[in-house]
CSV table of C-alpha atoms in Angstrom, one decimal:
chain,number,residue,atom,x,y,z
O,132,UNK,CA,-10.0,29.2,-1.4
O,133,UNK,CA,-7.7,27.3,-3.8
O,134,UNK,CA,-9.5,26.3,-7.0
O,135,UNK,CA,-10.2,22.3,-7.8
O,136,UNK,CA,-7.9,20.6,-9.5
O,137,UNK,CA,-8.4,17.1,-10.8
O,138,UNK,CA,-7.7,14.6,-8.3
O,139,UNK,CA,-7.5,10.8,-9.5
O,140,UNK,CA,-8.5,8.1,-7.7
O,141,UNK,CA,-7.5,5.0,-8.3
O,142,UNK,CA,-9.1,1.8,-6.5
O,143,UNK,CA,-6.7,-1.5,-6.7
O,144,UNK,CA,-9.0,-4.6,-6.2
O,145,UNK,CA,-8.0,-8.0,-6.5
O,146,UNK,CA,-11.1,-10.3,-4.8
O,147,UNK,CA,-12.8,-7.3,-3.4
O,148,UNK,CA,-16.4,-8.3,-3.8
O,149,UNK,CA,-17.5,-8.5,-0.2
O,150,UNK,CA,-16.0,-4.8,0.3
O,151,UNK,CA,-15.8,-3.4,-2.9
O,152,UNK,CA,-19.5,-1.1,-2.6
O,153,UNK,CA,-18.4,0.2,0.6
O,154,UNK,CA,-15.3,1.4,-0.5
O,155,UNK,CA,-16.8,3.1,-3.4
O,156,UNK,CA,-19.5,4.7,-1.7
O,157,UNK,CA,-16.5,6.4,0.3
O,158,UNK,CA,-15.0,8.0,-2.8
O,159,UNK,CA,-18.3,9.3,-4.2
O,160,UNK,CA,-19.1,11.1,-1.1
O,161,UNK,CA,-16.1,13.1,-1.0
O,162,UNK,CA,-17.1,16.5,-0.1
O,163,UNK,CA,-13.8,17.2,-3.3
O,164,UNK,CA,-16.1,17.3,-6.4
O,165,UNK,CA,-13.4,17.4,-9.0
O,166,UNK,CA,-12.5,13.3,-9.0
O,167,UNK,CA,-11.7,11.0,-11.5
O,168,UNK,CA,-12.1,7.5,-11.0
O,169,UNK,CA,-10.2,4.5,-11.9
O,170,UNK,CA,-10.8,1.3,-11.1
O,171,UNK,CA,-7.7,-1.2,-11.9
O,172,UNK,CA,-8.3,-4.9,-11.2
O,173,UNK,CA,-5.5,-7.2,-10.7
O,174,UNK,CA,-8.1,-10.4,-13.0
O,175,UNK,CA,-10.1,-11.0,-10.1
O,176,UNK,CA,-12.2,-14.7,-9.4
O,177,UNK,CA,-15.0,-13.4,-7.6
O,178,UNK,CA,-17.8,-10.8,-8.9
O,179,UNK,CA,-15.6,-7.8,-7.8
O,180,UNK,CA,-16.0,-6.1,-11.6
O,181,UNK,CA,-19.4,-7.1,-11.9
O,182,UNK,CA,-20.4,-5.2,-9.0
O,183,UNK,CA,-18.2,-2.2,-10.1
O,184,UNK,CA,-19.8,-1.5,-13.3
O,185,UNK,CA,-23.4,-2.0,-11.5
O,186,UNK,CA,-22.4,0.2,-9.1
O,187,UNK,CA,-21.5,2.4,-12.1
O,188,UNK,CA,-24.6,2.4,-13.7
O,189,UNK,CA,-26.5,4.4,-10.8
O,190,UNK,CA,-22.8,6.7,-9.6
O,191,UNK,CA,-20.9,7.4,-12.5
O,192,UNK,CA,-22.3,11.2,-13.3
O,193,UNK,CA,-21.0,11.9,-9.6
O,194,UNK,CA,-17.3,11.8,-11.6
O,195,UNK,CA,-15.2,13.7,-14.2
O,196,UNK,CA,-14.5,9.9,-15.9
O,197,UNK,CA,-14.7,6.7,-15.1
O,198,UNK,CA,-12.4,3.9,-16.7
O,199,UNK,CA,-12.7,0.3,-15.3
O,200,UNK,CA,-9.8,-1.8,-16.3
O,201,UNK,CA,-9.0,-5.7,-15.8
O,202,UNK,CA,-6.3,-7.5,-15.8
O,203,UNK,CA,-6.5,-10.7,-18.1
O,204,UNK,CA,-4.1,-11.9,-15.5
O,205,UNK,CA,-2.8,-11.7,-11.8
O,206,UNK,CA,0.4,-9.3,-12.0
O,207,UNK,CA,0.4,-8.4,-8.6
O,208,UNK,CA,-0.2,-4.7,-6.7
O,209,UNK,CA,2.5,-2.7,-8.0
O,210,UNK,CA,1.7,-3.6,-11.7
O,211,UNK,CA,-1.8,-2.8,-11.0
O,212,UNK,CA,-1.1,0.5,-9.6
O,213,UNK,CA,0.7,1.4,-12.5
O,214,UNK,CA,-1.9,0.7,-14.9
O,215,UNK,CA,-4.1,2.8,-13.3
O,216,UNK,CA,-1.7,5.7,-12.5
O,217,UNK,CA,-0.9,5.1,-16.3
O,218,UNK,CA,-4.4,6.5,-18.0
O,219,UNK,CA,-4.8,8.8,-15.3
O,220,UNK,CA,-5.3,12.5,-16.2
O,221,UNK,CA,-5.5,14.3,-12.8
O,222,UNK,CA,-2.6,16.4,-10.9
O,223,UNK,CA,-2.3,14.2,-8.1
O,224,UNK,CA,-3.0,11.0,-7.9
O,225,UNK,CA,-5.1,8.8,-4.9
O,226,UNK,CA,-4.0,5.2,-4.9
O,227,UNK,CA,-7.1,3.3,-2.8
O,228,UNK,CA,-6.9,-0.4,-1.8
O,229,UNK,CA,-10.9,-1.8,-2.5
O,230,UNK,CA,-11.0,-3.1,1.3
O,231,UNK,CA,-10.6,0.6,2.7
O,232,UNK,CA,-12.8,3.4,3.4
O,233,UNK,CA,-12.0,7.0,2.8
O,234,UNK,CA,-13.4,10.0,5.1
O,235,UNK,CA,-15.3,12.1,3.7
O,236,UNK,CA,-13.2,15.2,3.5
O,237,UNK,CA,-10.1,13.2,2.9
O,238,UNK,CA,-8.7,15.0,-0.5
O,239,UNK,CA,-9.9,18.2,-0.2
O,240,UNK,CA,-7.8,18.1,3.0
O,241,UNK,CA,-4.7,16.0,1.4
O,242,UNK,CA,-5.0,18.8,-1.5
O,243,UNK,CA,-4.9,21.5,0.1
O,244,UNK,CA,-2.6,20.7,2.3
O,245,UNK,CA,0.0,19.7,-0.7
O,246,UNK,CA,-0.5,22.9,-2.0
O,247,UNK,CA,-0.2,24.8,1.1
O,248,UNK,CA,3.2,23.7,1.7
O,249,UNK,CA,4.2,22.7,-1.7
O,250,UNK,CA,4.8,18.7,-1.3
O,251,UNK,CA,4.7,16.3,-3.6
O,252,UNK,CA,3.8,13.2,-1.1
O,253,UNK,CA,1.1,13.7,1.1
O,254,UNK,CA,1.1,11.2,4.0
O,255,UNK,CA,-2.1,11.2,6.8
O,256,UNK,CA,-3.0,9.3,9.6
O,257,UNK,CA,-5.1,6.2,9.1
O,258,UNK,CA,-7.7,4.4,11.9
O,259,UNK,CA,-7.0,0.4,11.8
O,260,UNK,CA,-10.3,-1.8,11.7
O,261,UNK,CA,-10.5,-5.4,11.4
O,262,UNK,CA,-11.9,-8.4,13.0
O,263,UNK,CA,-8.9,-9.8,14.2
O,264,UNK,CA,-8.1,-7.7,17.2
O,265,UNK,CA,-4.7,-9.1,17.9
O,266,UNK,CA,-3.9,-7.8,14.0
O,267,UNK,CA,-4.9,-4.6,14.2
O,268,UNK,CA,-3.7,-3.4,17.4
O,269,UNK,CA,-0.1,-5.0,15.9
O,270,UNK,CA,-1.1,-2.7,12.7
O,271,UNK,CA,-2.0,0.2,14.8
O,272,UNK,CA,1.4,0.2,16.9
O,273,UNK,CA,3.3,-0.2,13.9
O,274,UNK,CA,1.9,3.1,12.6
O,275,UNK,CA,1.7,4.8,15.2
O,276,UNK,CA,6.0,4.5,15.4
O,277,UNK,CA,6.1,5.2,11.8
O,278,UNK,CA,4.3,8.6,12.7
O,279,UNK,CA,6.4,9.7,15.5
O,280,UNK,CA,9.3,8.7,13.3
O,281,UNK,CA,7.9,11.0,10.5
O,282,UNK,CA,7.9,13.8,13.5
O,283,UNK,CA,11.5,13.9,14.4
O,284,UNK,CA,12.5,14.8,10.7
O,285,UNK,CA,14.5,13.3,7.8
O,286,UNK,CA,17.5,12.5,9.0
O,287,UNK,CA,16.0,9.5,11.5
O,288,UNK,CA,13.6,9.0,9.2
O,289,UNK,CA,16.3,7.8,7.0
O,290,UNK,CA,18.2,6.2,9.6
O,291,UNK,CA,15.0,4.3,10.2
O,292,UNK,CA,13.4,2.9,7.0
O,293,UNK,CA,17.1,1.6,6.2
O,294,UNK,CA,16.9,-0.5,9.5
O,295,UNK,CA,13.3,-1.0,9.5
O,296,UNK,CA,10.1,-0.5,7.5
O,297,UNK,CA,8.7,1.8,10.3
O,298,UNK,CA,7.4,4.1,7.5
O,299,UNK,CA,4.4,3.1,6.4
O,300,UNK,CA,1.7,4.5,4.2
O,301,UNK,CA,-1.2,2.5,4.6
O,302,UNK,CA,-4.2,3.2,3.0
O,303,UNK,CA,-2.9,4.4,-0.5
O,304,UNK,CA,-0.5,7.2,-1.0
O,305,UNK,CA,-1.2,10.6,-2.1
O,306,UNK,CA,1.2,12.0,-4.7
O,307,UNK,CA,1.8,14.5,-7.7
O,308,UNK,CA,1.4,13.0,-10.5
O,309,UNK,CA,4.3,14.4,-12.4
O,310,UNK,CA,6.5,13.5,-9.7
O,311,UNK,CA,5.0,10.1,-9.6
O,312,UNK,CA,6.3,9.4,-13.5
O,313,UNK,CA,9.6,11.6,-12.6
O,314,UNK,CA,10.3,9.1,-9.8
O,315,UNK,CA,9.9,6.3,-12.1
O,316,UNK,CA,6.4,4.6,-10.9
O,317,UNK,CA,6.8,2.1,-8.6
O,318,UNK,CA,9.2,-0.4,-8.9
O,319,UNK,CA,8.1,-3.9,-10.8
O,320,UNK,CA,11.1,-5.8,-9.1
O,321,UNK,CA,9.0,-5.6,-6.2
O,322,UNK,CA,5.7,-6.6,-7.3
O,323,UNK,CA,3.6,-6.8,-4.4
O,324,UNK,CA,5.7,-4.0,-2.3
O,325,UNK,CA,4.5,-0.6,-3.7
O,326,UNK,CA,4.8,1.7,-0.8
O,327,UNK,CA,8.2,1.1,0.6
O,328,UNK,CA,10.4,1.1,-2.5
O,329,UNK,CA,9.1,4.0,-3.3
O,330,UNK,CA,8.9,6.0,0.5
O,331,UNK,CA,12.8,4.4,0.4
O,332,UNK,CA,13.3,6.4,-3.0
O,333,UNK,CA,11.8,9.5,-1.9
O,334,UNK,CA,13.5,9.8,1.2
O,335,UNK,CA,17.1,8.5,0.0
O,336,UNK,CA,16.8,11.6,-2.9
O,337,UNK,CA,16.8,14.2,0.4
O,338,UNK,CA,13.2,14.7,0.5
O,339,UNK,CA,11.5,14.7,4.0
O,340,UNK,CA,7.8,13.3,4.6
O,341,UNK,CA,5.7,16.0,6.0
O,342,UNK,CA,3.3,13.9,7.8
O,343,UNK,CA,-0.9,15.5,7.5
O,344,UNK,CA,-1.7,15.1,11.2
O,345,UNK,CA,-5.5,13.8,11.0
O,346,UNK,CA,-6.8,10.4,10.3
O,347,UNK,CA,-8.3,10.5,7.2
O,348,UNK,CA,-9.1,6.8,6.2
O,349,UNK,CA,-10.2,3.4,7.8
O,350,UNK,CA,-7.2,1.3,7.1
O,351,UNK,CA,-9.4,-2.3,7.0
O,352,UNK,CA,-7.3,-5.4,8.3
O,353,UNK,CA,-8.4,-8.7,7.1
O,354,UNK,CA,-7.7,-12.1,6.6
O,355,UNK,CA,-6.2,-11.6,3.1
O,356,UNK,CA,-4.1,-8.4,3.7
O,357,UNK,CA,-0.9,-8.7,2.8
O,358,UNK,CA,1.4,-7.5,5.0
O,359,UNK,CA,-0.6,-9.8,8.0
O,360,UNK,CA,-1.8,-12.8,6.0
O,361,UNK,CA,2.0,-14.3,5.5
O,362,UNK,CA,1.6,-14.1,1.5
O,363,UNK,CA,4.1,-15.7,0.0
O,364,UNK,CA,4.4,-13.3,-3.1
O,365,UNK,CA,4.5,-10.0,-0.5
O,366,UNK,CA,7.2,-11.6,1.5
O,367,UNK,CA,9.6,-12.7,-1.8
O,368,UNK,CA,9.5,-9.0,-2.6
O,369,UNK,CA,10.0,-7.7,1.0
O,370,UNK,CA,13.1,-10.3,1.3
O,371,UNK,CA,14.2,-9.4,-2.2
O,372,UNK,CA,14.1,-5.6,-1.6
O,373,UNK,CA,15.8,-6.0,1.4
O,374,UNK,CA,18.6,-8.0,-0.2
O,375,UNK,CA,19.0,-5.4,-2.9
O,376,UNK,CA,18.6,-1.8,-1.1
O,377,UNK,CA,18.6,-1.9,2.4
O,378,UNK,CA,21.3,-5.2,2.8
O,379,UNK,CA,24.1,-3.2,1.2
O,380,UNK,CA,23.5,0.1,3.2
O,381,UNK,CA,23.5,-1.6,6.4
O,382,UNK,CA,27.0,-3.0,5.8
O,383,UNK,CA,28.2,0.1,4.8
O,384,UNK,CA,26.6,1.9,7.9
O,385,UNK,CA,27.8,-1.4,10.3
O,386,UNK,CA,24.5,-1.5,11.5
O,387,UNK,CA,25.1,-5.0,11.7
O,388,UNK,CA,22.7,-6.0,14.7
O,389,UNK,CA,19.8,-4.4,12.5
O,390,UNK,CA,21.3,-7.2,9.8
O,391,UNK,CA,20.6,-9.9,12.5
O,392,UNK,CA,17.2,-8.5,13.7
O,393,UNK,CA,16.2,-8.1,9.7
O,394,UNK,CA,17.5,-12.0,9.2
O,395,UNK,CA,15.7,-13.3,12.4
O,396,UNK,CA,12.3,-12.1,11.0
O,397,UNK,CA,12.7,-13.5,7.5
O,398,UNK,CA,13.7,-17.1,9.0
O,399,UNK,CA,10.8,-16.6,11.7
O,400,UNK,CA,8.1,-15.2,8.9
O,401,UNK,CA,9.0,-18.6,6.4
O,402,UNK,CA,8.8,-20.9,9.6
O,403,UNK,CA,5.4,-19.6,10.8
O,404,UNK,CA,3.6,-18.8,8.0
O,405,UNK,CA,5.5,-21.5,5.1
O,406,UNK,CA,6.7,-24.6,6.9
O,407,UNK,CA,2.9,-25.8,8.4
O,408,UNK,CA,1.9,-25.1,4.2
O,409,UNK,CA,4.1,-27.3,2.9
O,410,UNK,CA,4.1,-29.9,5.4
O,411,UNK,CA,0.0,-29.9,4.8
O,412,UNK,CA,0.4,-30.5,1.2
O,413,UNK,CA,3.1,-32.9,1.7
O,414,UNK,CA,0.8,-35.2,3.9
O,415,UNK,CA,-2.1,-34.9,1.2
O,416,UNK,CA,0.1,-35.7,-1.5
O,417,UNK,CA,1.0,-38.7,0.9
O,418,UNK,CA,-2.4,-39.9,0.9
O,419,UNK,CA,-3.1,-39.7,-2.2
O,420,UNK,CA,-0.3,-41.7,-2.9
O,421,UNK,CA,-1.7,-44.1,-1.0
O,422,UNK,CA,-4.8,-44.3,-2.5
């Protein structure tokens, strides 16, 4: 049996209040006893800290430490993450989004497994839920080609995340913590795009993912999740990261119909999701006018 080592886990919230307990709850009854606990809000508007530090008063013995942290103002996920991952003290590192829900046996597997076969970035299956059926099933074919991607080893892996972002690691990654600093955090260009950069990093360095085949988390799709809700932040970072990593690759590759596949989705995304907001507020400020 491999002793416990300290594993932190660091919750990201941003308007989390209607899940944040849940989640929580989740992390507390990890069957893994040695936890630290980090929660790192990105200056919420509802009660999400609030509830936190109630939910402290009656939970915190369960951890090695607690620290609760809040942003005086919105900086986005990536800056969040590394504020947390910042006073963190463990040898690896949990990142946890406040909407998901962990399985109860989730690090003690995820530790183990990284020190069975010496990795420094643990990646596991995830379960989609959500209301929205037509988003999740979307969400739940997109990971379920980024695993069998993952299966068929680092070179198409590669190949892959430079044409696509098939490579996902939903639900919060799982990584050494002195690799984490060595590899330079994640990326503040990209400020609401944490994962990618990062997975695009660690793969373009020669590393291969070794993928933990179990689900070990409820991956929770709602109507504010970034990579569904057509936020304008997450897709500025997602077209600027393309522009400066993946853009330049594909020339030099000539995988020029991924080039026209990667613009059609950009101009599609800002049509659907953009266009109908700024015709809205160009009506209202219409009849204002006209008031």
């Amino acid at each position: 049996m491999i002793d416990e080592c300290l594993v932190s886990v660091i919750v990201v919230t941003y308007n989390s209040s209607d899940t944040i307990i849940r989640t929580l709850n989740s992390i507390k009854d990890q069957t893994y006893k040695e936890l630290e606990l980090i929660i790192t809000d990105d200056c919420s508007q509802d009660s999400t800290v609030k509830d936190v530090r109630k939910w402290l008063e009656t939970n915190k013995k369960r951890f090695c430490s607690v620290r609760v942290l809040k942003a005086k103002r919105n900086h986005g996920v990536v800056k969040n993450c590394n504020i947390g991952a910042s006073v963190s003290k463990g040898k690896y590192i949990q990142f946890f989004a406040g909407d998901d829900i962990m399985v109860s046996d989730a690090i003690e597997k995820k530790v183990a497994f990284a020190e069975k076969n010496s990795i420094s970035y643990v990646f596991s299956r995830v379960r989609v839920i959500g209301k929205d059926k037509n988003k999740v099933e979307a969400m739940k074919e997109f990971c379920d080609r980024g695993y069998s991607i993952i299966e068929k080893g680092r070179e198409t892996q590669w190949n892959e995340i430079i044409k696509n972002n098939y490579i996902a690691g939903p639900s919060g990654s799982f990584i050494l913590r002195s690799f984490f600093f060595k590899q330079g955090m994640f990326d503040l260009k990209y400020s609401m795009l944490e994962d990618y950069p990062f997975i695009f990093k660690y793969i373009k360095k020669g590393n291969k993912i070794v993928l933990l085949d179990e689900e070990l988390a409820y991956y929770n799709i709602t109507d504010t999740s970034l990579c569904t809700s057509g936020n304008y932040r997450f897709l500025k970072s997602s077209l600027l990261f393309f522009i400066c990593e993946r853009l330049p690759l594909l020339l030099k590759y000539r995988m020029f119909s991924s080039i026209y596949d990667n613009s059609k989705y950009f101009i599609y995304y800002i049509i659907y999701h953009f266009f109908p907001t700024i015709i809205e507020r160009y009506e209202k400020n219409k009849n204002k006018n006209r008031m």
